[in-house]
């Protein structure tokens, strides 16, 4: 009996770690922008797909450049990807350096050098990055994690840039932003479905699954990694938000969005940084989820994302500790419901809880009520 | 106005009966009618009241299932619901009753959104409506008597019963009546003191309350009427396609309703009607285009949300804004009197 309880508790911790990782993203964005980023669950799904493509690319199963075409076509392909990479690099460099740097000779030389570098990189790596036989799977994993996080963060920032920022600058009604976010999520789901087809993709095993058995309780190393990562990420975010200058700026933005630019804080950069943090955590969660439940489909993000949102609301949206605790609470509750009643009632129960909390105590467990002046 | 509507019904009915209007066009027109009901009813909450409800498909599902069960229960022998209570020849008379069951059931379901709306506003209320949509869908999936996730069918027997009595395109007739009823009741509602109260809530809830508008009561009535009409649309939908399953009432259906409301313009009934017709035509137009380009039909669901996003970015007031057709063309007022 005790073993079952501990076993189920471990399962709940594992499930809760995904909910928490995604809920942290909801929470960061809501805390800073007061925007419920409904597309976040689908960014999690995109993260899982990016992890799949990154991992298979590193293991040499997919390539940018098809090997069975003529050398000229290969060079054209290389040029295409190199131009895209150089252009984005030039854009980023132009944005982060001081004004006027773009006109200097050094900038042009730098871009030229980058183009040569990218061409060479794409040409030699693009045919498929083949790891030597018997290379440790941990190497693959170590390369996939940062790649996934960066690319997923890029997706999140892109959405912020094209969809949310124009509305924000126009000073549009908040509901319009909510609708945009909701629609962005649907676009990600169905764009993926249209691009990759409806077939489910099996996720390759990145590291060897090891099963430990301690006093009748079985644990896999993947499970332990998920739980550990969730706690580590929580610690990291808590440190960033409460101890660093960037975190202070984030809190300032959330406190008063209009006074902050007057104090010399670059509002847009802080918001982009927030989206970077949230989306990269969603990407990490997507990868961990895909490693544990190794089947990808375009709609995997919708339900998990919703559950994570429920978790964020349970904890009090806008507070990192709340989101973290809420994720685990919801997971424990779901496991209990599935064990006592039936697993089909899980979604029903979690949404009913959401409804109840929003009706009774909209601030959640950790949130504090805000007063509105009339 | 009644004469004009009667003439329109007669002309359309004649066209359908004589076979000039093919089955395909008939289905498109009937779907259009259902979409008009959906968009006009959602406009009451999203446009006139200024709240953001995105669980409209859930109420439509409640109405669809309630009317289907009522029809089967009354007229069709069934394993779950037993022997019929009424003979088949009663179907044309009892059909409004069946639709009314859907209306009432959906209006009652609307209460689960209306009560939280007393306290919460804005994006939190949006979340509540979304959650309500999910709860309804999930609940229907767990009820085995109506088929669970597999769906529920047998409604065509009721339609068959009506056709035995008199062989006319009954569904067209009912949908036409449904559309007229919806627009009539919404117009009456919006221009009554209730409607003024709802618009006052849109402008400023606190000020409205100070001005002695009973905001809770207004919200309750608006949500119930809106979801009830969605239930009416659901009932018509169920009998039109004679098959319902939870999968047809997902967030995508709610998205369609939202697109129509915001395309037509918040707070404009004629805008909702126009945009529903436009949207339906665009959808039908998109199908062959996608086929011709050899693209997958799921791209539709990329294009529709993208359209809504662009609408939000560039023209959030929609086609008509806050105006009615008769505000733009004042001469139209001469031709009708809505009472």
Short mmCIF file of N, CA and C in Angstrom, two decimals, chain B residues 117-248:
data_model
loop_
_atom_site.label_atom_id
_atom_site.label_comp_id
_atom_site.label_asym_id
_atom_site.label_seq_id
_atom_site.Cartn_x
_atom_site.Cartn_y
_atom_site.Cartn_z
N UNK B 117 -19.63 35.65 -13.91
CA UNK B 117 -19.44 36.97 -14.53
C UNK B 117 -19.90 38.10 -13.63
N UNK B 118 -20.61 37.78 -12.53
CA UNK B 118 -20.99 38.84 -11.61
C UNK B 118 -19.76 39.51 -11.01
N UNK B 119 -18.73 38.69 -10.76
CA UNK B 119 -17.56 39.22 -10.06
C UNK B 119 -16.41 39.51 -10.99
N UNK B 120 -16.23 38.68 -12.01
CA UNK B 120 -15.03 38.81 -12.83
C UNK B 120 -15.36 39.49 -14.15
N UNK B 121 -14.34 40.08 -14.72
CA UNK B 121 -14.51 40.77 -16.00
C UNK B 121 -13.30 40.45 -16.87
N UNK B 122 -13.34 40.93 -18.10
CA UNK B 122 -12.16 40.95 -18.96
C UNK B 122 -11.61 39.58 -19.27
N UNK B 123 -10.30 39.45 -19.20
CA UNK B 123 -9.69 38.20 -19.65
C UNK B 123 -9.97 37.04 -18.71
N UNK B 124 -10.21 37.32 -17.42
CA UNK B 124 -10.58 36.23 -16.53
C UNK B 124 -11.92 35.63 -16.94
N UNK B 125 -12.85 36.49 -17.34
CA UNK B 125 -14.14 35.98 -17.79
C UNK B 125 -13.97 35.18 -19.08
N UNK B 126 -13.05 35.64 -19.93
CA UNK B 126 -12.76 34.89 -21.15
C UNK B 126 -12.31 33.48 -20.81
N UNK B 127 -11.46 33.37 -19.79
CA UNK B 127 -11.00 32.05 -19.37
C UNK B 127 -12.17 31.22 -18.87
N UNK B 128 -13.07 31.86 -18.12
CA UNK B 128 -14.21 31.11 -17.58
C UNK B 128 -15.06 30.56 -18.73
N UNK B 129 -15.30 31.39 -19.74
CA UNK B 129 -16.13 30.90 -20.84
C UNK B 129 -15.44 29.76 -21.58
N UNK B 130 -14.13 29.91 -21.77
CA UNK B 130 -13.39 28.83 -22.43
C UNK B 130 -13.49 27.55 -21.63
N UNK B 131 -13.30 27.68 -20.31
CA UNK B 131 -13.36 26.51 -19.45
C UNK B 131 -14.75 25.90 -19.50
N UNK B 132 -15.79 26.76 -19.54
CA UNK B 132 -17.16 26.24 -19.61
C UNK B 132 -17.33 25.43 -20.89
N UNK B 133 -16.78 25.93 -22.00
CA UNK B 133 -16.85 25.18 -23.25
C UNK B 133 -16.21 23.81 -23.11
N UNK B 134 -15.03 23.78 -22.50
CA UNK B 134 -14.34 22.50 -22.31
C UNK B 134 -15.13 21.58 -21.39
N UNK B 135 -15.69 22.16 -20.31
CA UNK B 135 -16.42 21.33 -19.35
C UNK B 135 -17.61 20.68 -20.04
N UNK B 136 -18.34 21.46 -20.84
CA UNK B 136 -19.52 20.91 -21.51
C UNK B 136 -19.12 19.79 -22.45
N UNK B 137 -18.08 20.04 -23.23
CA UNK B 137 -17.65 19.03 -24.20
C UNK B 137 -17.20 17.76 -23.47
N UNK B 138 -16.42 17.97 -22.41
CA UNK B 138 -15.91 16.83 -21.67
C UNK B 138 -17.04 16.07 -20.98
N UNK B 139 -18.05 16.81 -20.49
CA UNK B 139 -19.18 16.15 -19.83
C UNK B 139 -19.95 15.31 -20.83
N UNK B 140 -20.18 15.85 -22.04
CA UNK B 140 -20.93 15.09 -23.04
C UNK B 140 -20.16 13.84 -23.43
N UNK B 141 -18.83 13.97 -23.50
CA UNK B 141 -18.03 12.79 -23.85
C UNK B 141 -18.15 11.70 -22.81
N UNK B 142 -18.49 12.09 -21.57
CA UNK B 142 -18.57 11.09 -20.50
C UNK B 142 -19.97 10.53 -20.31
N UNK B 143 -20.98 11.05 -21.04
CA UNK B 143 -22.34 10.51 -20.92
C UNK B 143 -22.50 9.42 -21.97
N UNK B 144 -22.66 8.22 -21.50
CA UNK B 144 -22.69 7.11 -22.46
C UNK B 144 -24.04 7.01 -23.17
N UNK B 145 -25.11 7.50 -22.54
CA UNK B 145 -26.46 7.36 -23.12
C UNK B 145 -26.57 8.09 -24.45
N UNK B 146 -25.79 9.17 -24.64
CA UNK B 146 -25.87 9.88 -25.91
C UNK B 146 -24.65 9.56 -26.78
N UNK B 147 -24.03 8.43 -26.49
CA UNK B 147 -22.99 7.96 -27.39
C UNK B 147 -21.59 8.39 -27.04
N UNK B 148 -21.41 9.24 -26.03
CA UNK B 148 -20.06 9.64 -25.65
C UNK B 148 -19.32 10.27 -26.81
N UNK B 149 -18.05 9.96 -26.95
CA UNK B 149 -17.28 10.59 -28.03
C UNK B 149 -17.70 10.13 -29.42
N UNK B 150 -18.48 9.03 -29.50
CA UNK B 150 -18.83 8.51 -30.83
C UNK B 150 -19.87 9.37 -31.52
N UNK B 151 -20.70 10.06 -30.74
CA UNK B 151 -21.72 10.89 -31.35
C UNK B 151 -23.10 10.27 -31.23
N UNK B 152 -24.07 10.98 -31.72
CA UNK B 152 -25.47 10.63 -31.52
C UNK B 152 -26.19 10.85 -32.84
N UNK B 153 -27.02 9.89 -33.24
CA UNK B 153 -27.71 10.08 -34.52
C UNK B 153 -29.13 9.54 -34.45
N UNK B 154 -29.84 9.61 -35.57
CA UNK B 154 -31.22 9.13 -35.62
C UNK B 154 -32.21 10.26 -35.79
N UNK B 155 -31.70 11.50 -35.88
CA UNK B 155 -32.61 12.63 -36.00
C UNK B 155 -33.30 12.67 -37.35
N UNK B 156 -32.71 12.00 -38.36
CA UNK B 156 -33.33 12.06 -39.69
C UNK B 156 -34.68 11.36 -39.72
N UNK B 157 -34.92 10.45 -38.71
CA UNK B 157 -36.24 9.79 -38.67
C UNK B 157 -37.33 10.81 -38.36
N UNK B 158 -37.01 11.77 -37.50
CA UNK B 158 -37.99 12.81 -37.18
C UNK B 158 -38.29 13.64 -38.43
N UNK B 159 -37.23 13.99 -39.15
CA UNK B 159 -37.41 14.75 -40.39
C UNK B 159 -38.23 13.92 -41.38
N UNK B 160 -37.93 12.60 -41.41
CA UNK B 160 -38.69 11.71 -42.28
C UNK B 160 -40.17 11.73 -41.93
N UNK B 161 -40.46 11.75 -40.62
CA UNK B 161 -41.84 11.82 -40.16
C UNK B 161 -42.54 13.07 -40.66
N UNK B 162 -41.79 14.20 -40.64
CA UNK B 162 -42.38 15.44 -41.13
C UNK B 162 -42.64 15.35 -42.62
N UNK B 163 -41.71 14.73 -43.33
CA UNK B 163 -41.88 14.63 -44.78
C UNK B 163 -43.05 13.74 -45.16
N UNK B 164 -43.37 12.76 -44.29
CA UNK B 164 -44.52 11.90 -44.58
C UNK B 164 -45.82 12.69 -44.50
N UNK B 165 -45.86 13.64 -43.56
CA UNK B 165 -47.07 14.44 -43.42
C UNK B 165 -47.23 15.35 -44.63
N UNK B 166 -46.18 16.03 -44.96
CA UNK B 166 -46.25 16.98 -46.07
C UNK B 166 -44.85 17.04 -46.66
N UNK B 167 -44.73 16.85 -47.96
CA UNK B 167 -43.40 16.75 -48.55
C UNK B 167 -42.89 18.12 -48.99
N UNK B 168 -42.41 18.90 -48.04
CA UNK B 168 -41.77 20.16 -48.39
C UNK B 168 -40.42 20.19 -47.68
N UNK B 169 -39.49 21.06 -48.11
CA UNK B 169 -38.19 21.12 -47.41
C UNK B 169 -38.34 21.70 -46.01
N UNK B 170 -38.60 20.80 -45.07
CA UNK B 170 -38.93 21.25 -43.72
C UNK B 170 -37.77 21.97 -43.04
N UNK B 171 -36.55 21.42 -43.17
CA UNK B 171 -35.43 22.01 -42.45
C UNK B 171 -35.20 23.44 -42.88
N UNK B 172 -35.36 23.68 -44.18
CA UNK B 172 -35.21 25.05 -44.68
C UNK B 172 -36.21 25.97 -44.00
N UNK B 173 -37.44 25.47 -43.93
CA UNK B 173 -38.51 26.24 -43.30
C UNK B 173 -38.18 26.57 -41.86
N UNK B 174 -37.74 25.55 -41.10
CA UNK B 174 -37.47 25.77 -39.67
C UNK B 174 -36.30 26.72 -39.48
N UNK B 175 -35.26 26.55 -40.32
CA UNK B 175 -34.09 27.42 -40.14
C UNK B 175 -34.47 28.85 -40.47
N UNK B 176 -35.30 29.02 -41.50
CA UNK B 176 -35.76 30.37 -41.85
C UNK B 176 -36.50 30.99 -40.67
N UNK B 177 -37.41 30.20 -40.10
CA UNK B 177 -38.15 30.70 -38.94
C UNK B 177 -37.22 31.02 -37.78
N UNK B 178 -36.21 30.15 -37.57
CA UNK B 178 -35.27 30.36 -36.48
C UNK B 178 -34.51 31.66 -36.65
N UNK B 179 -34.06 31.93 -37.88
CA UNK B 179 -33.31 33.16 -38.13
C UNK B 179 -34.19 34.36 -37.87
N UNK B 180 -35.43 34.31 -38.39
CA UNK B 180 -36.33 35.46 -38.20
C UNK B 180 -36.60 35.67 -36.72
N UNK B 181 -36.85 34.57 -36.01
CA UNK B 181 -37.11 34.67 -34.58
C UNK B 181 -35.93 35.30 -33.85
N UNK B 182 -34.71 34.81 -34.17
CA UNK B 182 -33.52 35.31 -33.49
C UNK B 182 -33.36 36.81 -33.69
N UNK B 183 -33.47 37.22 -34.96
CA UNK B 183 -33.22 38.64 -35.23
C UNK B 183 -34.31 39.49 -34.60
N UNK B 184 -35.54 38.99 -34.67
CA UNK B 184 -36.65 39.73 -34.07
C UNK B 184 -36.43 39.91 -32.58
N UNK B 185 -36.11 38.79 -31.88
CA UNK B 185 -36.02 38.89 -30.42
C UNK B 185 -34.80 39.71 -30.03
N UNK B 186 -33.69 39.56 -30.77
CA UNK B 186 -32.50 40.33 -30.41
C UNK B 186 -32.73 41.81 -30.62
N UNK B 187 -33.41 42.14 -31.71
CA UNK B 187 -33.66 43.55 -31.98
C UNK B 187 -34.57 44.15 -30.92
N UNK B 188 -35.63 43.41 -30.60
CA UNK B 188 -36.53 43.88 -29.55
C UNK B 188 -35.77 44.06 -28.24
N UNK B 189 -34.92 43.09 -27.95
CA UNK B 189 -34.18 43.09 -26.68
C UNK B 189 -33.23 44.27 -26.62
N UNK B 190 -32.48 44.47 -27.69
CA UNK B 190 -31.43 45.49 -27.67
C UNK B 190 -32.03 46.89 -27.58
N UNK B 191 -33.20 47.10 -28.19
CA UNK B 191 -33.79 48.43 -28.17
C UNK B 191 -34.73 48.64 -26.98
N UNK B 192 -34.82 47.64 -26.10
CA UNK B 192 -35.66 47.82 -24.91
C UNK B 192 -34.80 48.41 -23.79
N UNK B 193 -35.39 48.59 -22.62
CA UNK B 193 -34.60 49.12 -21.50
C UNK B 193 -33.51 48.13 -21.10
N UNK B 194 -33.79 46.83 -21.27
CA UNK B 194 -32.76 45.84 -20.98
C UNK B 194 -31.53 46.10 -21.84
N UNK B 195 -31.79 46.33 -23.12
CA UNK B 195 -30.67 46.57 -24.04
C UNK B 195 -29.89 47.80 -23.64
N UNK B 196 -30.61 48.83 -23.22
CA UNK B 196 -29.91 50.05 -22.80
C UNK B 196 -29.03 49.74 -21.60
N UNK B 197 -29.57 48.93 -20.67
CA UNK B 197 -28.78 48.55 -19.51
C UNK B 197 -27.52 47.82 -19.91
N UNK B 198 -27.66 46.91 -20.89
CA UNK B 198 -26.49 46.14 -21.32
C UNK B 198 -25.46 47.04 -21.97
N UNK B 199 -25.93 48.00 -22.76
CA UNK B 199 -24.97 48.92 -23.36
C UNK B 199 -24.31 49.79 -22.30
N UNK B 200 -25.07 50.11 -21.24
CA UNK B 200 -24.47 50.88 -20.16
C UNK B 200 -23.36 50.08 -19.49
N UNK B 201 -23.58 48.75 -19.35
CA UNK B 201 -22.52 47.91 -18.77
C UNK B 201 -21.28 47.95 -19.66
N UNK B 202 -21.50 47.96 -20.96
CA UNK B 202 -20.39 48.02 -21.89
C UNK B 202 -19.58 49.30 -21.68
N UNK B 203 -20.30 50.41 -21.54
CA UNK B 203 -19.60 51.69 -21.40
C UNK B 203 -18.82 51.74 -20.10
N UNK B 204 -19.49 51.51 -19.00
CA UNK B 204 -18.82 51.57 -17.71
C UNK B 204 -19.69 50.86 -16.70
N UNK B 205 -19.15 49.74 -16.18
CA UNK B 205 -20.00 48.92 -15.33
C UNK B 205 -20.32 49.62 -14.01
N UNK B 206 -19.31 50.26 -13.45
CA UNK B 206 -19.52 50.90 -12.15
C UNK B 206 -20.54 52.04 -12.28
N UNK B 207 -20.34 52.85 -13.32
CA UNK B 207 -21.27 53.96 -13.53
C UNK B 207 -22.68 53.42 -13.75
N UNK B 208 -22.80 52.32 -14.49
CA UNK B 208 -24.11 51.75 -14.76
C UNK B 208 -24.77 51.33 -13.46
N UNK B 209 -23.96 50.74 -12.57
CA UNK B 209 -24.53 50.28 -11.31
C UNK B 209 -25.01 51.48 -10.47
N UNK B 210 -24.20 52.54 -10.51
CA UNK B 210 -24.60 53.74 -9.76
C UNK B 210 -25.90 54.31 -10.34
N UNK B 211 -26.04 54.20 -11.66
CA UNK B 211 -27.25 54.71 -12.30
C UNK B 211 -28.41 53.73 -12.17
N UNK B 212 -28.35 52.85 -11.19
CA UNK B 212 -29.42 51.93 -10.83
C UNK B 212 -29.71 50.88 -11.89
N UNK B 213 -28.70 50.54 -12.69
CA UNK B 213 -28.86 49.35 -13.54
C UNK B 213 -28.51 48.14 -12.69
N UNK B 214 -29.38 47.18 -12.64
CA UNK B 214 -29.10 45.96 -11.89
C UNK B 214 -28.17 45.10 -12.74
N UNK B 215 -26.84 45.29 -12.55
CA UNK B 215 -25.90 44.69 -13.50
C UNK B 215 -25.95 43.17 -13.46
N UNK B 216 -26.09 42.58 -12.27
CA UNK B 216 -26.10 41.13 -12.19
C UNK B 216 -27.27 40.55 -12.99
N UNK B 217 -28.42 41.17 -12.82
CA UNK B 217 -29.61 40.69 -13.50
C UNK B 217 -29.45 40.84 -15.02
N UNK B 218 -28.89 41.98 -15.42
CA UNK B 218 -28.67 42.22 -16.86
C UNK B 218 -27.75 41.16 -17.44
N UNK B 219 -26.66 40.91 -16.70
CA UNK B 219 -25.68 39.94 -17.21
C UNK B 219 -26.31 38.56 -17.31
N UNK B 220 -27.08 38.21 -16.25
CA UNK B 220 -27.72 36.89 -16.25
C UNK B 220 -28.62 36.75 -17.47
N UNK B 221 -29.45 37.77 -17.70
CA UNK B 221 -30.40 37.68 -18.81
C UNK B 221 -29.67 37.65 -20.14
N UNK B 222 -28.64 38.52 -20.29
CA UNK B 222 -27.93 38.56 -21.56
C UNK B 222 -27.24 37.23 -21.85
N UNK B 223 -26.57 36.68 -20.83
CA UNK B 223 -25.88 35.40 -21.07
C UNK B 223 -26.88 34.31 -21.38
N UNK B 224 -28.02 34.29 -20.66
CA UNK B 224 -28.99 33.22 -20.89
C UNK B 224 -29.61 33.34 -22.27
N UNK B 225 -29.94 34.56 -22.68
CA UNK B 225 -30.54 34.72 -24.00
C UNK B 225 -29.54 34.34 -25.09
N UNK B 226 -28.31 34.81 -24.91
CA UNK B 226 -27.29 34.53 -25.92
C UNK B 226 -27.05 33.03 -26.04
N UNK B 227 -26.88 32.35 -24.89
CA UNK B 227 -26.58 30.93 -24.99
C UNK B 227 -27.83 30.15 -25.41
N UNK B 228 -29.02 30.65 -25.04
CA UNK B 228 -30.23 29.97 -25.48
C UNK B 228 -30.36 30.00 -27.00
N UNK B 229 -30.07 31.15 -27.59
CA UNK B 229 -30.13 31.23 -29.05
C UNK B 229 -29.07 30.36 -29.68
N UNK B 230 -27.90 30.28 -29.03
CA UNK B 230 -26.88 29.35 -29.53
C UNK B 230 -27.42 27.93 -29.48
N UNK B 231 -28.18 27.61 -28.42
CA UNK B 231 -28.78 26.29 -28.33
C UNK B 231 -29.79 26.04 -29.45
N UNK B 232 -30.54 27.09 -29.80
CA UNK B 232 -31.48 26.98 -30.93
C UNK B 232 -30.71 26.64 -32.21
N UNK B 233 -29.59 27.37 -32.41
CA UNK B 233 -28.77 27.09 -33.58
C UNK B 233 -28.25 25.66 -33.53
N UNK B 234 -27.88 25.21 -32.32
CA UNK B 234 -27.39 23.84 -32.18
C UNK B 234 -28.45 22.83 -32.55
N UNK B 235 -29.71 23.06 -32.08
CA UNK B 235 -30.80 22.14 -32.41
C UNK B 235 -31.01 22.05 -33.91
N UNK B 236 -31.02 23.21 -34.57
CA UNK B 236 -31.21 23.22 -36.01
C UNK B 236 -30.06 22.49 -36.71
N UNK B 237 -28.83 22.72 -36.18
CA UNK B 237 -27.64 22.08 -36.74
C UNK B 237 -27.77 20.56 -36.63
N UNK B 238 -28.22 20.10 -35.44
CA UNK B 238 -28.33 18.66 -35.23
C UNK B 238 -29.31 18.04 -36.21
N UNK B 239 -30.46 18.70 -36.45
CA UNK B 239 -31.45 18.11 -37.35
C UNK B 239 -31.07 18.30 -38.80
N UNK B 240 -30.26 19.35 -39.09
CA UNK B 240 -29.82 19.54 -40.47
C UNK B 240 -28.89 18.42 -40.89
N UNK B 241 -27.91 18.11 -40.05
CA UNK B 241 -26.93 17.09 -40.42
C UNK B 241 -27.29 15.73 -39.85
N UNK B 242 -28.34 15.68 -39.05
CA UNK B 242 -28.83 14.48 -38.36
C UNK B 242 -27.72 13.64 -37.74
N UNK B 243 -26.68 14.33 -37.28
CA UNK B 243 -25.62 13.65 -36.54
C UNK B 243 -24.90 14.70 -35.70
N UNK B 244 -24.72 14.44 -34.42
CA UNK B 244 -23.91 15.34 -33.61
C UNK B 244 -22.85 14.53 -32.89
N UNK B 245 -21.66 15.08 -32.78
CA UNK B 245 -20.65 14.48 -31.91
C UNK B 245 -19.89 15.60 -31.22
N UNK B 246 -19.30 15.30 -30.07
CA UNK B 246 -18.63 16.38 -29.31
C UNK B 246 -17.55 17.06 -30.13
N UNK B 247 -16.98 16.33 -31.10
CA UNK B 247 -15.89 16.90 -31.88
C UNK B 247 -16.30 18.08 -32.73
N UNK B 248 -17.61 18.24 -33.01
CA UNK B 248 -17.98 19.40 -33.83
C UNK B 248 -18.20 20.65 -33.00
#
